[in-house]
Amino acid sequence: IDNLPVCMNCHSFSRDGKTLGLDVDGPQNDKGLYALVPIRRETVIHNRDVIAWSNFRGKLGGRIRVGFMSQVSPDGQTVITMVNGSEFQPEQPKKDAGITPELPPDVQGNFYVANFRDYRFLQVFYPTRGILAWYDRQSRQLRPLPGADDLNYVHTNATWSPDGKWIVFARARARDAYPPGAPPAERANDPNETQIRYDLYRIPFNNGRGGTPEPIRGASGNGMSNSFPKVSPDGKWIVYVQARNGLLMRPDSQLYIVPFEGGTPRRMNCNTPLMNSWHSFSPNGRWLVFSSKSRSPYTQMFLTHIDENGNDTPPILIENATAANRAVNIPEFVNIGVDEWLKIDAPATEFYRISDRALAFYRQGRFEDSIAEWKRALELDPNDAAAISNLGAALDGAGRPEEAARQFARALEIDPDNVRAHTNIGIALARSKRYEEAARHFERALELRPGDAQARSAYGGMLVETGDTEKALVHLRIALELTPESPDALNNYAGALARAGRYRESLAFFRKALEIEPNSAILHFNYGRALAADGDLKSGLAHVEKAAELGGEEPLILERLAELYESAGRAADALATARRALAAARRHAQPGASARIEALVQRLERR
């Protein structure tokens, strides 16, 4: 498996080795997809094998964002996972908090994530809120597991007993991922990390009816953080990770073994001096594979042998598993012969690759190219509501509002609570000056997802047009705080200032957006117009010319460039560019734009 356009990472197998469960990243690094795939000699991941957790609702009716550390049941028919249990949406952490400046919606509020300069332990992450839910392959439904769905706690790292009757998981008191005013952590195990210590519990699965969680004696209440349990195939032992704080990828993490019913834990002989984690039992229970950084900052695999009494040997390095400058994480045994699985093909990921291209074209202002790519994506998955909505947005950007409206209606028919569709409809209605209808869609989008920066930004832009600048800038400022490094948020905020006549103030935000995305036709276009409006026609022209170069013969950009040439007294350039704009509008079948630009051509020809 190679040359994938997206990340495939956390995975598990059914006990018979016939089913693979796999986290799959979607477009724009969406973490909300999961594949359940039959294993064959040449395994193929189709769209029909992929689950979108966002299609389900949480315990309190909110959209699920992501499934974390999902595990396939021994019989391959069920998946246990951690999901967000509520619509909790805390304030987005700021860039100077020492963390990733813009966390995706599936991470906000439920996970502590910190990135560091020390490449040996570059990142830590662990959940601070979440419940356990189980997905049934037959009914295709996701349900909370009673007894592991208390919103006062975070429940994570769930794994199955070999008979499928028990779930063993880590639990801690739920808390904010980023307490207000907390100083940034600078390294793993920094005291300024959000402090959380997990205890191990077990709960009967009981065909999804759950039960009462029981703390595992020896792996709970010990003043340490106990996580990542794995049950031996004979059901006798639990091997887990112990560290001072958090879970996984901890410098001080050590492997411990405890009886399944609880008892006296033992530190395992196989532990190396630095980080021991990501462990997995062999099908016969006599071997354990795990990852460590003891010999290299790039994680390596080790083996230990375990006897019937749970005694293990010193570690054995698995040499030459990969290149020396590549990390090996999440090793898993799979119960198949060495020649029974040779290859994975993933045509489902082609949909995500095309989607990313379509989104990139849209951000560059190349709407016709974006339309073509979204149509290609929808040939692969005709009922993807987000893709349909984004096709509508591209059509609207290309000046084809009636076609756009049909796509938006179709997206909402498939998914009435699709935030992107409500936002895109709002944008289209606002462009048609149907402000009251647009406001209803924006407000519905924000009701569904209060922390959605795009909906807030678009709503704010509409409010500027209606004259409610004060209210607009509140929404736009919130959107910018949510996504301070987002070119779209910066562009929308700057654009709102420009539309309010505050051109000089808008320029700094346009410049920052262009530093992040220097090849965006839309940003050069808007920045150039603002510069010209602020009196710097020469610089403004240069940026709009750059926009025309990047914009793929976009009629609107060429039309505005022709008008700026006219203002600069460059009549010949103005006429030639207006004719290019007219040809492009006719080629793209934009009757409204064609009529407007034809009038511009006629006026310039009369000069």
PDB file of C-alpha atoms in Angstrom, residues 169-172 197-201 219-221 225-226:
ATOM      1  CA  PHE A 169     -11.191   0.801  28.586  1.00  0.00           C
ATOM      2  CA  ALA A 170      -9.494   3.814  30.178  1.00  0.00           C
ATOM      3  CA  ARG A 171     -11.577   6.324  32.123  1.00  0.00           C
ATOM      4  CA  ALA A 172     -10.907   9.665  33.831  1.00  0.00           C
ATOM      5  CA  ARG A 197      -4.724  10.351  34.688  1.00  0.00           C
ATOM      6  CA  TYR A 198      -6.763   7.445  33.426  1.00  0.00           C
ATOM      7  CA  ASP A 199      -7.850   4.319  35.293  1.00  0.00           C
ATOM      8  CA  LEU A 200      -8.635   1.020  33.602  1.00  0.00           C
ATOM      9  CA  TYR A 201     -12.189  -0.287  33.804  1.00  0.00           C
ATOM     10  CA  ALA A 219      -4.517  -0.674  37.068  1.00  0.00           C
ATOM     11  CA  SER A 220      -6.647   2.020  38.692  1.00  0.00           C
ATOM     12  CA  GLY A 221      -6.406   4.429  41.598  1.00  0.00           C
ATOM     13  CA  SER A 225      -2.175   7.285  34.140  1.00  0.00           C
ATOM     14  CA  ASN A 226      -3.165   3.790  32.948  1.00  0.00           C
TER      15      ASN A 226
END
